[in-house]
Short mmCIF file of C-alpha atoms in Angstrom, two decimals:
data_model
loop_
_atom_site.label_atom_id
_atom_site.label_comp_id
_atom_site.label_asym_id
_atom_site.label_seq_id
_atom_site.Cartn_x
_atom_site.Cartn_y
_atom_site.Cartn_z
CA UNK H 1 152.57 141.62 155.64
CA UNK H 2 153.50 142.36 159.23
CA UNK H 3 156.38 144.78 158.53
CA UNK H 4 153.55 147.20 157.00
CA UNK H 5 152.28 148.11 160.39
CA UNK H 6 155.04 150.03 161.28
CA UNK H 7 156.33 151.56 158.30
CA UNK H 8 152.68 152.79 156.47
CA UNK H 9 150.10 155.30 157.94
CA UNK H 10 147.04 153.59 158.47
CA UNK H 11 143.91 154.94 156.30
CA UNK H 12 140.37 154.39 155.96
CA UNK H 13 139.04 154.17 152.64
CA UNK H 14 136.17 152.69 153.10
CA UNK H 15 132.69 152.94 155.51
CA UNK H 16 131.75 149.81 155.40
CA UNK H 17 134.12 147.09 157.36
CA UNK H 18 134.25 144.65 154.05
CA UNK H 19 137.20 147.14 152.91
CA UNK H 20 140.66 147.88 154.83
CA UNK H 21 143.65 149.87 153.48
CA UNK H 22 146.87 150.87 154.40
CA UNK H 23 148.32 154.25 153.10
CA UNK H 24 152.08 154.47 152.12
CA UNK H 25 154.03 157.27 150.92
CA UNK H 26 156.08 156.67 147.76
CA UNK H 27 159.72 154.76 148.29
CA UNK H 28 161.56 151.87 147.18
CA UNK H 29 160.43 148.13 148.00
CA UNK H 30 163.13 145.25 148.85
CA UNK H 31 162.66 141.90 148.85
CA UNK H 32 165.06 139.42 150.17
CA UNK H 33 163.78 135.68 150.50
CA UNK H 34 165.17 132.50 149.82
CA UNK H 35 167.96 130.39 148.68
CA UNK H 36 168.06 127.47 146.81
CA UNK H 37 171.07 126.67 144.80
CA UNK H 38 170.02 124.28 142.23
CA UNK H 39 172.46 124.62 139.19
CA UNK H 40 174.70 121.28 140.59
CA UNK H 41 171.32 119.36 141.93
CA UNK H 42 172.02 116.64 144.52
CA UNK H 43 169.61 113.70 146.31
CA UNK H 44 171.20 115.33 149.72
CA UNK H 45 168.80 117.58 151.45
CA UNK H 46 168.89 121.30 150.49
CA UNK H 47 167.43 123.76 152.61
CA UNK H 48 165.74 127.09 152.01
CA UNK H 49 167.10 130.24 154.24
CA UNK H 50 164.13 132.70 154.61
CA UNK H 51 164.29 135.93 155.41
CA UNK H 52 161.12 138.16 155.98
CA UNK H 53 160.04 140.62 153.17
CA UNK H 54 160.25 144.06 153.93
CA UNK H 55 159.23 147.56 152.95
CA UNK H 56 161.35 150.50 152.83
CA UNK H 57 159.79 153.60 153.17
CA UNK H 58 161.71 157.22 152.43
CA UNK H 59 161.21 159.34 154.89
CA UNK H 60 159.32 162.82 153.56
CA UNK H 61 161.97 165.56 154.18
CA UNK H 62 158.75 167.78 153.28
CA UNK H 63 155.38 169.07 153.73
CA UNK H 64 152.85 166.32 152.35
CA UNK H 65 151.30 167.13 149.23
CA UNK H 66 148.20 165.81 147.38
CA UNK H 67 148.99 163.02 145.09
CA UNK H 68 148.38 163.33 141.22
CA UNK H 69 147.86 159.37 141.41
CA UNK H 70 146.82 157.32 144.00
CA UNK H 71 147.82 153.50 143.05
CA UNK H 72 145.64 150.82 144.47
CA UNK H 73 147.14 147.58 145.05
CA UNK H 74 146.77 144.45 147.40
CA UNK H 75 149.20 144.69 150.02
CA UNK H 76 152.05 141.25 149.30
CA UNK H 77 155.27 141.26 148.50
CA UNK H 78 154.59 140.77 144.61
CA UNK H 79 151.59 142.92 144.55
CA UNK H 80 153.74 145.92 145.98
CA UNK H 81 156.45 145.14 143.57
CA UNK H 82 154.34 145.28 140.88
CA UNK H 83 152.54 148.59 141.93
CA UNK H 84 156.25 149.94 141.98
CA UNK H 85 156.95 148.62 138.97
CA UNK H 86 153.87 150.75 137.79
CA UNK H 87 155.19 153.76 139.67
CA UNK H 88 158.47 153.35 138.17
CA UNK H 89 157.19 153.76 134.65
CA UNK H 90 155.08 156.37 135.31
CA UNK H 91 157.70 158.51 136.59
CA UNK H 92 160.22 157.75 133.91
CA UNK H 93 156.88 158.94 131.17
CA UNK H 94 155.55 161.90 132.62
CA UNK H 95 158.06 164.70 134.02
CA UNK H 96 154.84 166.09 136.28
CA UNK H 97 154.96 162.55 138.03
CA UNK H 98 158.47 162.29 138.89
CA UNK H 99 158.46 164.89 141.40
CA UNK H 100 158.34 163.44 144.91
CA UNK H 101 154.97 162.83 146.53
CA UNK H 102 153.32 162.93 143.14
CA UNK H 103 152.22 159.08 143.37
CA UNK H 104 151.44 157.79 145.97
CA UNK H 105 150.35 154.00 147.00
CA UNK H 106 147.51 152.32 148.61
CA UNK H 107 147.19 148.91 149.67
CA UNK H 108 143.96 147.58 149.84
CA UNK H 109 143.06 143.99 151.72
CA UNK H 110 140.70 141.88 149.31
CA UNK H 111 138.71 139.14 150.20
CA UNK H 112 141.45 136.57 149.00
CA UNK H 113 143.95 137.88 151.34
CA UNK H 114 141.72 137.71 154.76
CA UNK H 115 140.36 133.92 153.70
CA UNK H 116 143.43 131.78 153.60
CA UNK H 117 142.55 128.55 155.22
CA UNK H 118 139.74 127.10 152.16
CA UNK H 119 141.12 126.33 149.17
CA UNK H 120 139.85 129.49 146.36
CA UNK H 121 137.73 126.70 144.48
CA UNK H 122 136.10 126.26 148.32
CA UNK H 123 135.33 129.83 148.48
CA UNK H 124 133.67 130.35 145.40
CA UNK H 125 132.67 133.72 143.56
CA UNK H 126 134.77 135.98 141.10
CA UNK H 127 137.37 138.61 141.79
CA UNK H 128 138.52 137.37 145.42
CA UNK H 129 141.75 139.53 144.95
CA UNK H 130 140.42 142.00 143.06
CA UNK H 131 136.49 142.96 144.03
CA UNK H 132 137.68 145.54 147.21
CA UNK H 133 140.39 146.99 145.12
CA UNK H 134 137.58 148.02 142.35
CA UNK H 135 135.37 149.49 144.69
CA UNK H 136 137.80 151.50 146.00
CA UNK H 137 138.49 152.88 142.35
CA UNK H 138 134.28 153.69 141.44
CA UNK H 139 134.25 155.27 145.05
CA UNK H 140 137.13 157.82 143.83
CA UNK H 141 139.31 156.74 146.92
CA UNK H 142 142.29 155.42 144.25
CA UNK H 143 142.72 156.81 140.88
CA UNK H 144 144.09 153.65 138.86
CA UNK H 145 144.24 150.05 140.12
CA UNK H 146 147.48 147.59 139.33
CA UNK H 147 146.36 143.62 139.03
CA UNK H 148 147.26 140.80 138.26
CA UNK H 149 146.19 139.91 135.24
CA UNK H 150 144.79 136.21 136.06
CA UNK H 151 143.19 137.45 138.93
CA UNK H 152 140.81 139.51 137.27
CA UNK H 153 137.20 138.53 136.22
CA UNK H 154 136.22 138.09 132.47
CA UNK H 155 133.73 141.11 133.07
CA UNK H 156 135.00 144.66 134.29
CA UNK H 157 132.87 146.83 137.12
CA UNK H 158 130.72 149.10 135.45
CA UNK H 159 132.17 152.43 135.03
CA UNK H 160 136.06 151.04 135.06
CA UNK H 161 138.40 150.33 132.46
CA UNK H 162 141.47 148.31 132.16
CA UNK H 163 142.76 150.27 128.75
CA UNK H 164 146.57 149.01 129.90
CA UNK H 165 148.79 145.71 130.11
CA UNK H 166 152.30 146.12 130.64
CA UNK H 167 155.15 143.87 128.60
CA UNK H 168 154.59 140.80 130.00
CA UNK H 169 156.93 138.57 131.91
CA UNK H 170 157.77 134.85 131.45
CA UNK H 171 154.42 132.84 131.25
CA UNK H 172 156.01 129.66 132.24
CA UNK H 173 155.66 127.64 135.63
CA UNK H 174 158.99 127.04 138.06
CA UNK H 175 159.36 123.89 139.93
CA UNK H 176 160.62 124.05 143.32
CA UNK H 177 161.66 121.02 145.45
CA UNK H 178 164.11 120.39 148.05
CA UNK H 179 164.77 116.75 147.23
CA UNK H 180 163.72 115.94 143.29
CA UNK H 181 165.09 118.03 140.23
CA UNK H 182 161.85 117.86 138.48
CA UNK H 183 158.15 115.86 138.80
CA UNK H 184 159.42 113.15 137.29
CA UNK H 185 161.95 112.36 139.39
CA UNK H 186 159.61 112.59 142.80
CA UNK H 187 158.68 109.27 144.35
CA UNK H 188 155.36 108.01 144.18
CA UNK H 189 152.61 109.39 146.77
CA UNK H 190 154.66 112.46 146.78
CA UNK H 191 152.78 115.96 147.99
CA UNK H 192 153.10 118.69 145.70
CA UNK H 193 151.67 122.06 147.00
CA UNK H 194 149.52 124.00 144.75
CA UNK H 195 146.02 125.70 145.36
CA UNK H 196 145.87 126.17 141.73
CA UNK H 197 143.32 123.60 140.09
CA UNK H 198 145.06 124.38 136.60
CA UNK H 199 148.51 122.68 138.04
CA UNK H 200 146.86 120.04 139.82
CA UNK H 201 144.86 118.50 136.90
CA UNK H 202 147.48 118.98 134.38
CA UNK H 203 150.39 117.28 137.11
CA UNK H 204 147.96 114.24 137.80
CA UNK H 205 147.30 113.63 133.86
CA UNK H 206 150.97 113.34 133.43
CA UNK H 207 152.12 111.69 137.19
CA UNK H 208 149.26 110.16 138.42
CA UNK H 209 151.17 108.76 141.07
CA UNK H 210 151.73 112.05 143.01
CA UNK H 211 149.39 113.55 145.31
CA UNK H 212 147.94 117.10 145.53
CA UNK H 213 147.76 119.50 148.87
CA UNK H 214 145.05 121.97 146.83
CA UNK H 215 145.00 124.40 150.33
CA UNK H 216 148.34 125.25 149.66
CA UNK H 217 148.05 129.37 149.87
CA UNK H 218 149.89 132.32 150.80
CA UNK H 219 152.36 134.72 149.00
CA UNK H 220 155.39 133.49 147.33
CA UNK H 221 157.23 134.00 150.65
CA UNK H 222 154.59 131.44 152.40
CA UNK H 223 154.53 128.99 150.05
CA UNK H 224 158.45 128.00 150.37
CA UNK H 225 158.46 128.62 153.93
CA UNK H 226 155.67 125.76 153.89
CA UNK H 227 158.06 124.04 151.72
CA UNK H 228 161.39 124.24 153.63
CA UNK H 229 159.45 122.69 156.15
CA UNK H 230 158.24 119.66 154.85
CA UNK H 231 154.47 120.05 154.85
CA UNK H 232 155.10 119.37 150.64
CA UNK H 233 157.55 117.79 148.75
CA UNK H 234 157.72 120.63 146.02
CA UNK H 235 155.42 123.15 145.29
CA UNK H 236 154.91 125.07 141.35
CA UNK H 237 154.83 129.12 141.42
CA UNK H 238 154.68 131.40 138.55
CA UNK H 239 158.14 132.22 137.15
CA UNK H 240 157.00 135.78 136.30
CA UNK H 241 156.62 136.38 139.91
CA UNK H 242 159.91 135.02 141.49
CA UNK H 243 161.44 137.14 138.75
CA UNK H 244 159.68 140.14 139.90
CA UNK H 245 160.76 139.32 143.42
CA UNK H 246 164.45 138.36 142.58
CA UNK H 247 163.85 135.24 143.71
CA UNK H 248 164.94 133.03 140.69
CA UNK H 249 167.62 131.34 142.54
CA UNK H 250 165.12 129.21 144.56
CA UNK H 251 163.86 127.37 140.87
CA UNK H 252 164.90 123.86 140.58
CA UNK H 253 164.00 123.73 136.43
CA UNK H 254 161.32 125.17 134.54
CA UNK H 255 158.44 123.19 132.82
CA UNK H 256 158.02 123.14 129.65
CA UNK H 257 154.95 124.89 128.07
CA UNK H 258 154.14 121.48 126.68
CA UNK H 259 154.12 119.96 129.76
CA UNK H 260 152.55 122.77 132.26
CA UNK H 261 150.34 125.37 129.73
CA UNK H 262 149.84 128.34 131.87
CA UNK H 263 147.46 130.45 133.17
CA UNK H 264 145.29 132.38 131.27
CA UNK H 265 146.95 136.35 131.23
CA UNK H 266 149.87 134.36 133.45
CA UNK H 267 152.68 136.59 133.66
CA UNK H 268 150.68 139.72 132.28
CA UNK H 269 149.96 143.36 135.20
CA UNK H 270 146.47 144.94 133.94
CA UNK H 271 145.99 148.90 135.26
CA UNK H 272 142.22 149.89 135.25
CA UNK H 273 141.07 153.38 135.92
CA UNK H 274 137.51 154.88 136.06
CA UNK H 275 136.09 155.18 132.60
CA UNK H 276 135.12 158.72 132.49
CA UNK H 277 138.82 159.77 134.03
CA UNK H 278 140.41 161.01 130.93
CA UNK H 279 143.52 162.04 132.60
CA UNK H 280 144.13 158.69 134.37
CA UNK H 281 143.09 156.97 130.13
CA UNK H 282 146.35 159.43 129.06
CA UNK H 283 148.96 158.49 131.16
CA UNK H 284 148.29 154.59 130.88
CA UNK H 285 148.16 154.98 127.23
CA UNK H 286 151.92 155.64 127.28
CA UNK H 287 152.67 152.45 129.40
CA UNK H 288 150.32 149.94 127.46
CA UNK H 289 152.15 147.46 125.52
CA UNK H 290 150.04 146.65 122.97
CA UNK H 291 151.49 142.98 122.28
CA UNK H 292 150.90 141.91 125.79
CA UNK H 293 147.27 143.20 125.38
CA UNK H 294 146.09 141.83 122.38
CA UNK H 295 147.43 138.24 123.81
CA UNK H 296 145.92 138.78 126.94
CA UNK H 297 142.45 139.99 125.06
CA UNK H 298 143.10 136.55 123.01
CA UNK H 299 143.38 134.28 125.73
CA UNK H 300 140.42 136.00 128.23
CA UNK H 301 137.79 135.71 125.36
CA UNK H 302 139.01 131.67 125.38
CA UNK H 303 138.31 131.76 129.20
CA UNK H 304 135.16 134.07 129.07
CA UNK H 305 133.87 131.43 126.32
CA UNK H 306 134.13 128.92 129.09
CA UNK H 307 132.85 130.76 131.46
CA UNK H 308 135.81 129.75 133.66
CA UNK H 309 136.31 130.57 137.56
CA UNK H 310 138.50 129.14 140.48
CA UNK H 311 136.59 125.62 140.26
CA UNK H 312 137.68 124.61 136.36
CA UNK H 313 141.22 123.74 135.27
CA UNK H 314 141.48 126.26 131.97
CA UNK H 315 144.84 127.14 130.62
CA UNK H 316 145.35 129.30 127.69
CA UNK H 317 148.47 131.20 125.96
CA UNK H 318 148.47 133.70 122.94
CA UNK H 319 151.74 134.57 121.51
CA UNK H 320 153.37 136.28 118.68
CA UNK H 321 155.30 133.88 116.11
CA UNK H 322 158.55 134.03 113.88
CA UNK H 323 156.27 135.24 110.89
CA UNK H 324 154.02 137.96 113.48
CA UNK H 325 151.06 135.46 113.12
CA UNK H 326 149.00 134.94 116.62
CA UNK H 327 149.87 131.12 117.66
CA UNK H 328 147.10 129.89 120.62
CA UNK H 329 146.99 127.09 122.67
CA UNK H 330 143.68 126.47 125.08
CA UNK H 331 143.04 123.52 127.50
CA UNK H 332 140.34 122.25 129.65
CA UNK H 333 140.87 119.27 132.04
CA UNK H 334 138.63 117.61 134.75
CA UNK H 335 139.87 118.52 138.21
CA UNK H 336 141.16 114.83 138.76
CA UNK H 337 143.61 114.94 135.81
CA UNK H 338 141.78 112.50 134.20
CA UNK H 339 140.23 114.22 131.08
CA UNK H 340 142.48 116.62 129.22
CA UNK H 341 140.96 118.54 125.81
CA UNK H 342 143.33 121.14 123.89
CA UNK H 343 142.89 122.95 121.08
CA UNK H 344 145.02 125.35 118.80
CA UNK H 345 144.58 128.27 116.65
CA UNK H 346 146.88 130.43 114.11
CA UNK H 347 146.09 133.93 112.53
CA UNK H 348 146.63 137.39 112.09
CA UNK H 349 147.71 139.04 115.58
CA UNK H 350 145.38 141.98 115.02
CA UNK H 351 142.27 142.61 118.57
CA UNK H 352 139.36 141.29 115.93
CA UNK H 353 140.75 137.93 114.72
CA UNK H 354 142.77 136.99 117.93
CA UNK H 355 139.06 137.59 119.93
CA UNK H 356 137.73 135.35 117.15
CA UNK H 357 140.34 132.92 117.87
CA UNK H 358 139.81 132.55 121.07
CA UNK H 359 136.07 132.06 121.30
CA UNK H 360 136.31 129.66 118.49
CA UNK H 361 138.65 127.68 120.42
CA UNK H 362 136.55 128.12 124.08
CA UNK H 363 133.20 126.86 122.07
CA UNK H 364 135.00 123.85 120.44
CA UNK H 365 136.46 122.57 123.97
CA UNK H 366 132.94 123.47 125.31
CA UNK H 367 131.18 121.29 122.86
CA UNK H 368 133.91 118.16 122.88
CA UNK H 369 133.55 118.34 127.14
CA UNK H 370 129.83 117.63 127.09
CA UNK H 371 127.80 118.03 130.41
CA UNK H 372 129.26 117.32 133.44
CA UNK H 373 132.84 117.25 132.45
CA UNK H 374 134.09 119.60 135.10
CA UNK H 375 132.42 117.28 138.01
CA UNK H 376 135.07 115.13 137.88
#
């Protein structure tokens, strides 16, 4: 984020060169981006106005003083939201934390953020925006670490924890497009920008007449700047994080989780913290939402079942129904679109059976893909 370079202090955390940090003092994050009105949707050509995002930092009218919590967090425009977000909370629990200086945030570059011209399934390896971030934590530099959910591995570092989700946001997928109101209505041989395999097998089983761009990266901010100038014809971004971002009014509809299943922990922020810091444990155990967790446990035994990673299209979603029963939905496809396998599951939503649930579900796909089905 170039604005960072003039508004943060610049620290090292880290000996080695695979780590880089910036240090800021706590304030309030805006982000302004785009504008797409879409509620009267015309064939004329819409364009996006973009506007940089920036960071706002309050300027200390006093002395420095040691932070109670350091907050580690990659350094875009959602990821800095979302570490506020955390802040936020934090404050508003603990009377200690809301005096000024108390918590203070550090953003960390991973090894997703400095490789952004291969597609992730080109790159290869777990915990690209996460792996940098969790050393900092077992090397005492940060004291708790804010995710993304779906960005972190099936296994934790040894000697973290991730005891904490909070309530989760809207699990569903936005469609964005400057000329078609939905997928259906794009032209054949169409590019639609997505560097998520999940999208991109699940759009090419339904519209196999459309075309994928899989290297299409970047924060939120980059992706419809890409857009608005015509390297894709629409591109599909989580609506949890335009909502997190204000930045609703650039969706042109919202697919249905029939159509688009999401992300495994889509939607969901995970805080891990060392596992022997029992101060750190206490004050995430008043943000945790316990709902959000148990899904989230649900739907990463599913993926750990699969042993998924950035090169097989998995989606998977755990919620709560009508009668308080656990309703899951898991899918598998071959990259091409091709091959798509789901499977459901109902129970009690109580951490034993929803685990259950979810491996049960992860072994059946397993065993109805066969050998070879994620070559495709």
């Amino acid at each position: 984020m170039e604005t960072l370079s003039s508004l943060c202090t610049s620290q090292a955390l880290m000996s080695g060169p695979s780590c880089s940090a910036i240090f800021c003092t706590s304030g309030s994050v805006s982000f302004t981006g785009f504008s797409l009105k879409t509620q009267a949707f015309s064939k004329k050509k819409h364009t996006l106005s973009f506007v940089k995002a920036s960071v706002a930092v309050e300027q200390q009218t006093q002395e420095a003083k040691v932070a109670l919590i350091r907050i580690g967090t990659r350094g875009s425009p959602l990821a800095l939201a979302q570490a506020h977000e955390t802040r936020d909370k934090l404050m508003a629990s603990h009377s200690d934390l809301a005096e000024e200086g108390a918590i203070q945030i550090v953003i960390i570059k991973t090894t997703g953020d400095k490789i952004q011209s291969q597609p992730l399934a080109d790159i290869g390896g777990k915990g690209l925006f996460t792996k940098e971030i969790d050393e900092a934590l077992i090397n005492g530099d940060i004291d708790i670490a804010v995710h993304s959910m779906k960005d972190v591995p099936t296994y934790l570092p040894e000697k973290t924890i991730l005891p904490c989700n909070l309530p989760r946001e809207d699990v569903r997928d936005a469609f964005i497009s400057l000329s078609a109101a939905s997928l259906a209505d794009l032209p054949a041989g169409s590019v639609i920008g997505t560097a998520s395999l999940r999208r991109k097998s699940q759009i090419l089983h339904r519209y196999p007449s459309l075309s994928v761009e899989e290297n299409f990266r970047g924060n939120v901010q980059t992706r419809l700047r890409k857009l608005n100038e015509g390297v894709v014809k629409a591109t599909l971004l989580a609506l949890a994080g335009l909502k997190r971002l204000n930045m609703t009014e650039n969706v042109t509809s919202i697919l249905p989780l029939d159509d688009m299943l999401p992300a495994v922990a889509q939607g969901a922020i995970g805080i891990a913290c060392r596992s022997n810091d029992d101060k750190m444990v206490n004050y995430l155990a008043s943000l945790n939402h316990e709902e959000t967790r148990l899904a989230v446990a649900c739907e990463r035994a599913f993926l750990e079942t699969l042993d998924g990673s950035c090169r097989t299209p998995i989606a998977g979603y755990a919620r709560k129904d009508e009668n308080g029963d656990c309703i899951f939905k898991g899918l598998v496809a071959s990259p091409d679109g091709t091959r798509v396998l789901e499977t459901s599951r109902k129970g009690p939503y109580a951490f034993d059976d929803m685990i259950a649930m979810g491996m049960d579900a992860g072994k059946e796909l397993l065993s109805q893909a066969g050998p070879g089905f994620f070559d495709r």
